[in-house]
Amino acid sequence: KQEVTQIPAALSVPEGENLVLNCSFTDSAIYNLQWFRQDPGKGLTSLLLIQSSQREQTSGRLNASLDKSSGRSTLYIAASQPGDSATYLCAVLKGSNYKLTFGKGTLLTVNP
Amino acid sequence: NAGVTQTPKFQVLKTGQSMTLQCAQDMNHNSMYWYRQDPGMGLRLIYYSASEGTTDKGEVPNGYNVSRLNKREFSLRLESAAPSQTSVYFCASSEGVQVHGYTFGSGTRLTVV
């Protein structure tokens, strides 16, 4: 059974700091990995999707990497801002039913 | 472009009552999904519909039924609500999921008292 772990569970940083969020998964036979952002009481917003054949994806200040063989992904946020405060979720896609398996998330707080 | 729309946004039910959560997408996606999100448990798949006319059980289907009404709409029904079904429910859709991933709705916060 696929398991997804996110470390740390919570992170507090001062504004302007570069930071890395980690995601690991137990079964490396995945189709893709998707990073989401969730604001309190809100839905999930897709940030980046990395297909299994790719190593990384970039969008603005965000960079996500994927090492499928070791079962790891990182989300790098450059020059963090208070508006980046949210819960970040990673999810892996595997199987013919296209079911996503989610980690429990990292709660990020960026302090002004 | 509205994406995935869920109604209602909030609902309080008494134990034993029934209700239907509605979901509609305007992206012409074939696949639709229902997830629930609980503290400490993450998001778990309840049911999914790979295409119009098909539905399948996910990880936690007990106590729920679904209907894929047409390509746009996928509803989730609680026949006899229980306090254990207090949760936030998310609907999602996908097309070419390996390349484009999922799109989620904004959620329905359900409390069963």
PDB file of C-alpha atoms in Angstrom:
ATOM      1  CA  LYS A   1       0.000   0.000   0.000  1.00  0.00           C
ATOM      2  CA  GLN A   2       1.327   3.423  -0.968  1.00  0.00           C
ATOM      3  CA  GLU A   3       2.169   5.667   1.974  1.00  0.00           C
ATOM      4  CA  VAL A   4       3.117   9.320   1.692  1.00  0.00           C
ATOM      5  CA  THR A   5       4.965  11.144   4.471  1.00  0.00           C
ATOM      6  CA  GLN A   6       5.586  14.862   4.743  1.00  0.00           C
ATOM      7  CA  ILE A   7       8.270  16.335   6.977  1.00  0.00           C
ATOM      8  CA  PRO A   8       8.135  18.608   8.860  1.00  0.00           C
ATOM      9  CA  ALA A   9       4.498  18.664   9.970  1.00  0.00           C
ATOM     10  CA  ALA A  10       4.836  22.359  10.744  1.00  0.00           C
ATOM     11  CA  LEU A  11       7.396  25.029   9.897  1.00  0.00           C
ATOM     12  CA  SER A  12       7.705  28.655  10.962  1.00  0.00           C
ATOM     13  CA  VAL A  13      10.169  30.949   9.202  1.00  0.00           C
ATOM     14  CA  PRO A  14      10.875  34.678   8.965  1.00  0.00           C
ATOM     15  CA  GLU A  15       9.906  36.516   5.807  1.00  0.00           C
ATOM     16  CA  GLY A  16      12.513  36.370   3.041  1.00  0.00           C
ATOM     17  CA  GLU A  17      13.917  32.986   3.977  1.00  0.00           C
ATOM     18  CA  ASN A  18      14.325  30.210   1.405  1.00  0.00           C
ATOM     19  CA  LEU A  19      12.793  26.933   2.562  1.00  0.00           C
ATOM     20  CA  VAL A  20      12.345  23.296   1.590  1.00  0.00           C
ATOM     21  CA  LEU A  21       9.381  21.038   2.242  1.00  0.00           C
ATOM     22  CA  ASN A  22       9.877  17.293   1.997  1.00  0.00           C
ATOM     23  CA  CYS A  23       7.679  14.487   0.740  1.00  0.00           C
ATOM     24  CA  SER A  24       8.513  10.775   0.650  1.00  0.00           C
ATOM     25  CA  PHE A  25       6.545   7.840  -0.738  1.00  0.00           C
ATOM     26  CA  THR A  26       6.971   4.101  -0.303  1.00  0.00           C
ATOM     27  CA  ASP A  27       6.113   2.789  -3.786  1.00  0.00           C
ATOM     28  CA  SER A  28       8.224   4.332  -6.547  1.00  0.00           C
ATOM     29  CA  ALA A  29       5.977   3.050  -9.381  1.00  0.00           C
ATOM     30  CA  ILE A  30       4.030   6.306  -9.686  1.00  0.00           C
ATOM     31  CA  TYR A  31       2.602   8.179 -12.664  1.00  0.00           C
ATOM     32  CA  ASN A  32       3.151  11.632 -11.211  1.00  0.00           C
ATOM     33  CA  LEU A  33       3.428  13.699  -8.044  1.00  0.00           C
ATOM     34  CA  GLN A  34       1.381  16.821  -7.418  1.00  0.00           C
ATOM     35  CA  TRP A  35       1.954  19.595  -4.877  1.00  0.00           C
ATOM     36  CA  PHE A  36      -1.094  21.465  -3.571  1.00  0.00           C
ATOM     37  CA  ARG A  37      -1.643  24.482  -1.374  1.00  0.00           C
ATOM     38  CA  GLN A  38      -4.557  24.685   1.060  1.00  0.00           C
ATOM     39  CA  ASP A  39      -5.511  27.879   2.868  1.00  0.00           C
ATOM     40  CA  PRO A  40      -7.509  27.571   6.119  1.00  0.00           C
ATOM     41  CA  GLY A  41     -11.108  26.589   5.414  1.00  0.00           C
ATOM     42  CA  LYS A  42     -10.493  26.508   1.681  1.00  0.00           C
ATOM     43  CA  GLY A  43     -10.051  23.977  -1.092  1.00  0.00           C
ATOM     44  CA  LEU A  44      -6.887  22.635  -2.683  1.00  0.00           C
ATOM     45  CA  THR A  45      -5.015  24.672  -5.267  1.00  0.00           C
ATOM     46  CA  SER A  46      -2.617  22.812  -7.538  1.00  0.00           C
ATOM     47  CA  LEU A  47       0.884  24.310  -7.506  1.00  0.00           C
ATOM     48  CA  LEU A  48       3.062  21.964  -9.517  1.00  0.00           C
ATOM     49  CA  LEU A  49       2.794  18.549 -11.138  1.00  0.00           C
ATOM     50  CA  ILE A  50       5.849  16.446 -11.936  1.00  0.00           C
ATOM     51  CA  GLN A  51       5.389  13.509 -14.262  1.00  0.00           C
ATOM     52  CA  SER A  52       7.294  10.320 -13.489  1.00  0.00           C
ATOM     53  CA  SER A  53       9.695  10.946 -16.388  1.00  0.00           C
ATOM     54  CA  GLN A  54      10.557  14.459 -15.172  1.00  0.00           C
ATOM     55  CA  ARG A  55      13.053  15.581 -12.551  1.00  0.00           C
ATOM     56  CA  GLU A  56      11.687  19.007 -11.670  1.00  0.00           C
ATOM     57  CA  GLN A  57       9.118  21.700 -12.372  1.00  0.00           C
ATOM     58  CA  THR A  58       9.259  25.427 -11.707  1.00  0.00           C
ATOM     59  CA  SER A  59       6.613  28.085 -11.298  1.00  0.00           C
ATOM     60  CA  GLY A  60       7.685  31.531 -10.162  1.00  0.00           C
ATOM     61  CA  ARG A  61       9.327  31.230  -6.744  1.00  0.00           C
ATOM     62  CA  LEU A  62       8.420  27.537  -6.480  1.00  0.00           C
ATOM     63  CA  ASN A  63      10.564  24.622  -7.604  1.00  0.00           C
ATOM     64  CA  ALA A  64       9.594  20.993  -7.131  1.00  0.00           C
ATOM     65  CA  SER A  65      11.950  18.088  -7.667  1.00  0.00           C
ATOM     66  CA  LEU A  66      11.298  14.375  -7.958  1.00  0.00           C
ATOM     67  CA  ASP A  67      13.653  11.466  -7.328  1.00  0.00           C
ATOM     68  CA  LYS A  68      11.431   8.516  -8.129  1.00  0.00           C
ATOM     69  CA  SER A  69      14.035   5.852  -7.413  1.00  0.00           C
ATOM     70  CA  SER A  70      14.501   7.025  -3.839  1.00  0.00           C
ATOM     71  CA  GLY A  71      10.823   7.888  -3.327  1.00  0.00           C
ATOM     72  CA  ARG A  72      11.406  11.561  -2.559  1.00  0.00           C
ATOM     73  CA  SER A  73      10.196  14.973  -3.654  1.00  0.00           C
ATOM     74  CA  THR A  74      11.027  18.443  -2.396  1.00  0.00           C
ATOM     75  CA  LEU A  75       9.211  21.741  -2.770  1.00  0.00           C
ATOM     76  CA  TYR A  76      11.566  24.712  -2.655  1.00  0.00           C
ATOM     77  CA  ILE A  77      10.095  28.137  -1.933  1.00  0.00           C
ATOM     78  CA  ALA A  78      12.397  31.082  -2.578  1.00  0.00           C
ATOM     79  CA  ALA A  79      12.211  34.409  -0.756  1.00  0.00           C
ATOM     80  CA  SER A  80       9.190  33.404   1.334  1.00  0.00           C
ATOM     81  CA  GLN A  81       6.388  35.912   1.974  1.00  0.00           C
ATOM     82  CA  PRO A  82       3.613  36.054   4.603  1.00  0.00           C
ATOM     83  CA  GLY A  83       1.162  35.261   1.799  1.00  0.00           C
ATOM     84  CA  ASP A  84       2.851  31.871   1.412  1.00  0.00           C
ATOM     85  CA  SER A  85       1.452  30.830   4.800  1.00  0.00           C
ATOM     86  CA  ALA A  86      -0.743  27.777   4.195  1.00  0.00           C
ATOM     87  CA  THR A  87      -0.734  23.989   4.385  1.00  0.00           C
ATOM     88  CA  TYR A  88       1.215  22.311   1.593  1.00  0.00           C
ATOM     89  CA  LEU A  89       0.164  18.832   0.529  1.00  0.00           C
ATOM     90  CA  CYS A  90       1.890  16.390  -1.755  1.00  0.00           C
ATOM     91  CA  ALA A  91       0.052  13.571  -3.490  1.00  0.00           C
ATOM     92  CA  VAL A  92       1.205  10.707  -5.696  1.00  0.00           C
ATOM     93  CA  LEU A  93      -0.743   9.112  -8.513  1.00  0.00           C
ATOM     94  CA  LYS A  94      -0.529   5.379  -9.047  1.00  0.00           C
ATOM     95  CA  GLY A  95      -2.719   2.672 -10.416  1.00  0.00           C
ATOM     96  CA  SER A  96      -5.288   2.138 -13.111  1.00  0.00           C
ATOM     97  CA  ASN A  97      -8.012   3.907 -11.124  1.00  0.00           C
ATOM     98  CA  TYR A  98      -5.929   7.076 -10.994  1.00  0.00           C
ATOM     99  CA  LYS A  99      -6.330   7.395  -7.255  1.00  0.00           C
ATOM    100  CA  LEU A 100      -4.272  10.050  -5.484  1.00  0.00           C
ATOM    101  CA  THR A 101      -2.594   9.184  -2.189  1.00  0.00           C
ATOM    102  CA  PHE A 102      -2.005  12.243  -0.038  1.00  0.00           C
ATOM    103  CA  GLY A 103       0.456  13.103   2.656  1.00  0.00           C
ATOM    104  CA  LYS A 104      -0.863  14.806   5.793  1.00  0.00           C
ATOM    105  CA  GLY A 105       0.686  18.117   4.865  1.00  0.00           C
ATOM    106  CA  THR A 106       3.152  20.690   6.167  1.00  0.00           C
ATOM    107  CA  LEU A 107       1.703  23.778   7.865  1.00  0.00           C
ATOM    108  CA  LEU A 108       3.888  26.724   6.840  1.00  0.00           C
ATOM    109  CA  THR A 109       3.852  30.026   8.682  1.00  0.00           C
ATOM    110  CA  VAL A 110       5.902  32.922   7.297  1.00  0.00           C
ATOM    111  CA  ASN A 111       6.313  35.677   9.868  1.00  0.00           C
ATOM    112  CA  PRO A 112       6.601  39.331   8.782  1.00  0.00           C
TER     113      PRO A 112
ATOM    114  CA  ASN B   1     -14.315  29.486 -15.925  1.00  0.00           C
ATOM    115  CA  ALA B   2     -15.791  28.099 -12.673  1.00  0.00           C
ATOM    116  CA  GLY B   3     -13.865  24.789 -12.600  1.00  0.00           C
ATOM    117  CA  VAL B   4     -15.354  22.462  -9.953  1.00  0.00           C
ATOM    118  CA  THR B   5     -18.349  23.778  -8.028  1.00  0.00           C
ATOM    119  CA  GLN B   6     -19.646  22.181  -4.825  1.00  0.00           C
ATOM    120  CA  THR B   7     -22.889  22.871  -3.013  1.00  0.00           C
ATOM    121  CA  PRO B   8     -23.648  23.478  -0.226  1.00  0.00           C
ATOM    122  CA  LYS B   9     -20.536  24.995   1.381  1.00  0.00           C
ATOM    123  CA  PHE B  10     -21.713  24.279   4.927  1.00  0.00           C
ATOM    124  CA  GLN B  11     -24.300  21.886   6.355  1.00  0.00           C
ATOM    125  CA  VAL B  12     -25.369  20.706   9.794  1.00  0.00           C
ATOM    126  CA  LEU B  13     -27.324  17.457   9.994  1.00  0.00           C
ATOM    127  CA  LYS B  14     -28.870  15.504  12.811  1.00  0.00           C
ATOM    128  CA  THR B  15     -27.903  11.861  13.210  1.00  0.00           C
ATOM    129  CA  GLY B  16     -30.037   9.725  10.909  1.00  0.00           C
ATOM    130  CA  GLN B  17     -30.900  12.496   8.457  1.00  0.00           C
ATOM    131  CA  SER B  18     -30.037  12.146   4.794  1.00  0.00           C
ATOM    132  CA  MET B  19     -28.588  14.616   2.335  1.00  0.00           C
ATOM    133  CA  THR B  20     -26.904  14.869  -1.048  1.00  0.00           C
ATOM    134  CA  LEU B  21     -23.732  16.800  -1.761  1.00  0.00           C
ATOM    135  CA  GLN B  22     -23.633  18.199  -5.268  1.00  0.00           C
ATOM    136  CA  CYS B  23     -20.611  18.599  -7.535  1.00  0.00           C
ATOM    137  CA  ALA B  24     -20.411  19.970 -11.065  1.00  0.00           C
ATOM    138  CA  GLN B  25     -17.461  20.663 -13.347  1.00  0.00           C
ATOM    139  CA  ASP B  26     -17.388  22.708 -16.527  1.00  0.00           C
ATOM    140  CA  MET B  27     -14.043  21.509 -17.913  1.00  0.00           C
ATOM    141  CA  ASN B  28     -15.438  18.546 -19.893  1.00  0.00           C
ATOM    142  CA  HIS B  29     -13.445  16.131 -17.719  1.00  0.00           C
ATOM    143  CA  ASN B  30     -14.231  12.425 -17.875  1.00  0.00           C
ATOM    144  CA  SER B  31     -13.199  11.450 -14.338  1.00  0.00           C
ATOM    145  CA  MET B  32     -14.627  12.719 -11.068  1.00  0.00           C
ATOM    146  CA  TYR B  33     -13.881  11.920  -7.429  1.00  0.00           C
ATOM    147  CA  TRP B  34     -15.132  12.415  -3.892  1.00  0.00           C
ATOM    148  CA  TYR B  35     -12.638  12.760  -1.015  1.00  0.00           C
ATOM    149  CA  ARG B  36     -13.070  13.447   2.676  1.00  0.00           C
ATOM    150  CA  GLN B  37     -10.540  15.320   4.794  1.00  0.00           C
ATOM    151  CA  ASP B  38     -10.219  14.690   8.518  1.00  0.00           C
ATOM    152  CA  PRO B  39      -7.651  16.073  10.999  1.00  0.00           C
ATOM    153  CA  GLY B  40      -4.689  13.730  11.319  1.00  0.00           C
ATOM    154  CA  MET B  41      -6.007  11.451   8.551  1.00  0.00           C
ATOM    155  CA  GLY B  42      -5.347  13.489   5.445  1.00  0.00           C
ATOM    156  CA  LEU B  43      -7.552  13.170   2.369  1.00  0.00           C
ATOM    157  CA  ARG B  44      -9.112   9.795   1.644  1.00  0.00           C
ATOM    158  CA  LEU B  45     -10.965   8.689  -1.470  1.00  0.00           C
ATOM    159  CA  ILE B  46     -14.632   7.785  -0.952  1.00  0.00           C
ATOM    160  CA  TYR B  47     -15.831   7.022  -4.503  1.00  0.00           C
ATOM    161  CA  TYR B  48     -14.755   7.832  -8.001  1.00  0.00           C
ATOM    162  CA  SER B  49     -16.188   7.794 -11.508  1.00  0.00           C
ATOM    163  CA  ALA B  50     -13.678   7.092 -14.246  1.00  0.00           C
ATOM    164  CA  SER B  51     -16.195   8.072 -16.929  1.00  0.00           C
ATOM    165  CA  GLU B  52     -19.884   8.827 -17.362  1.00  0.00           C
ATOM    166  CA  GLY B  53     -21.941   5.783 -16.417  1.00  0.00           C
ATOM    167  CA  THR B  54     -19.327   4.168 -14.156  1.00  0.00           C
ATOM    168  CA  THR B  55     -18.638   4.453 -10.440  1.00  0.00           C
ATOM    169  CA  ASP B  56     -16.265   2.575  -8.134  1.00  0.00           C
ATOM    170  CA  LYS B  57     -15.503   2.400  -4.443  1.00  0.00           C
ATOM    171  CA  GLY B  58     -12.477   4.092  -3.015  1.00  0.00           C
ATOM    172  CA  GLU B  59     -10.795   3.712   0.357  1.00  0.00           C
ATOM    173  CA  VAL B  60     -13.715   4.646   2.655  1.00  0.00           C
ATOM    174  CA  PRO B  61     -17.061   4.023   0.852  1.00  0.00           C
ATOM    175  CA  ASN B  62     -19.164   2.714   3.748  1.00  0.00           C
ATOM    176  CA  GLY B  63     -22.183   4.894   4.525  1.00  0.00           C
ATOM    177  CA  TYR B  64     -22.127   6.682   1.164  1.00  0.00           C
ATOM    178  CA  ASN B  65     -23.649   6.319  -2.287  1.00  0.00           C
ATOM    179  CA  VAL B  66     -22.843   8.202  -5.468  1.00  0.00           C
ATOM    180  CA  SER B  67     -24.513   9.045  -8.751  1.00  0.00           C
ATOM    181  CA  ARG B  68     -22.811  10.167 -11.930  1.00  0.00           C
ATOM    182  CA  LEU B  69     -25.800  12.056 -13.291  1.00  0.00           C
ATOM    183  CA  ASN B  70     -24.084  13.084 -16.531  1.00  0.00           C
ATOM    184  CA  LYS B  71     -20.593  14.043 -17.626  1.00  0.00           C
ATOM    185  CA  ARG B  72     -20.715  17.290 -15.613  1.00  0.00           C
ATOM    186  CA  GLU B  73     -22.271  16.174 -12.346  1.00  0.00           C
ATOM    187  CA  PHE B  74     -21.275  13.701  -9.629  1.00  0.00           C
ATOM    188  CA  SER B  75     -23.283  13.630  -6.402  1.00  0.00           C
ATOM    189  CA  LEU B  76     -22.532  12.062  -3.010  1.00  0.00           C
ATOM    190  CA  ARG B  77     -25.401  10.884  -0.815  1.00  0.00           C
ATOM    191  CA  LEU B  78     -25.465  10.143   2.888  1.00  0.00           C
ATOM    192  CA  GLU B  79     -28.537   7.976   3.505  1.00  0.00           C
ATOM    193  CA  SER B  80     -28.412   8.010   7.326  1.00  0.00           C
ATOM    194  CA  ALA B  81     -25.829  10.464   8.624  1.00  0.00           C
ATOM    195  CA  ALA B  82     -23.618   9.514  11.566  1.00  0.00           C
ATOM    196  CA  PRO B  83     -21.322  11.706  13.708  1.00  0.00           C
ATOM    197  CA  SER B  84     -18.345   9.816  12.195  1.00  0.00           C
ATOM    198  CA  GLN B  85     -19.235  11.415   8.865  1.00  0.00           C
ATOM    199  CA  THR B  86     -18.471  14.879  10.196  1.00  0.00           C
ATOM    200  CA  SER B  87     -15.766  16.003   7.812  1.00  0.00           C
ATOM    201  CA  VAL B  88     -14.858  18.290   4.959  1.00  0.00           C
ATOM    202  CA  TYR B  89     -15.818  16.780   1.610  1.00  0.00           C
ATOM    203  CA  PHE B  90     -13.987  17.618  -1.598  1.00  0.00           C
ATOM    204  CA  CYS B  91     -14.987  16.863  -5.146  1.00  0.00           C
ATOM    205  CA  ALA B  92     -12.340  16.710  -7.869  1.00  0.00           C
ATOM    206  CA  SER B  93     -12.150  16.075 -11.587  1.00  0.00           C
ATOM    207  CA  SER B  94      -9.443  15.113 -14.055  1.00  0.00           C
ATOM    208  CA  GLU B  95      -8.735  14.600 -17.729  1.00  0.00           C
ATOM    209  CA  GLY B  96      -5.439  13.195 -18.874  1.00  0.00           C
ATOM    210  CA  VAL B  97      -4.581  12.895 -15.217  1.00  0.00           C
ATOM    211  CA  GLN B  98      -1.018  11.728 -15.795  1.00  0.00           C
ATOM    212  CA  VAL B  99      -0.207  15.006 -17.494  1.00  0.00           C
ATOM    213  CA  HIS B 100      -2.691  17.473 -16.022  1.00  0.00           C
ATOM    214  CA  GLY B 101      -3.456  16.116 -12.557  1.00  0.00           C
ATOM    215  CA  TYR B 102      -6.564  16.862 -10.519  1.00  0.00           C
ATOM    216  CA  THR B 103      -8.691  20.007 -10.067  1.00  0.00           C
ATOM    217  CA  PHE B 104     -10.463  20.313  -6.715  1.00  0.00           C
ATOM    218  CA  GLY B 105     -13.585  22.119  -5.614  1.00  0.00           C
ATOM    219  CA  SER B 106     -13.676  24.387  -2.566  1.00  0.00           C
ATOM    220  CA  GLY B 107     -15.261  21.787  -0.292  1.00  0.00           C
ATOM    221  CA  THR B 108     -18.382  21.170   1.801  1.00  0.00           C
ATOM    222  CA  ARG B 109     -17.996  21.357   5.559  1.00  0.00           C
ATOM    223  CA  LEU B 110     -20.460  18.864   7.085  1.00  0.00           C
ATOM    224  CA  THR B 111     -21.242  18.516  10.771  1.00  0.00           C
ATOM    225  CA  VAL B 112     -23.425  15.670  12.037  1.00  0.00           C
ATOM    226  CA  VAL B 113     -24.758  16.183  15.569  1.00  0.00           C
TER     227      VAL B 113
END
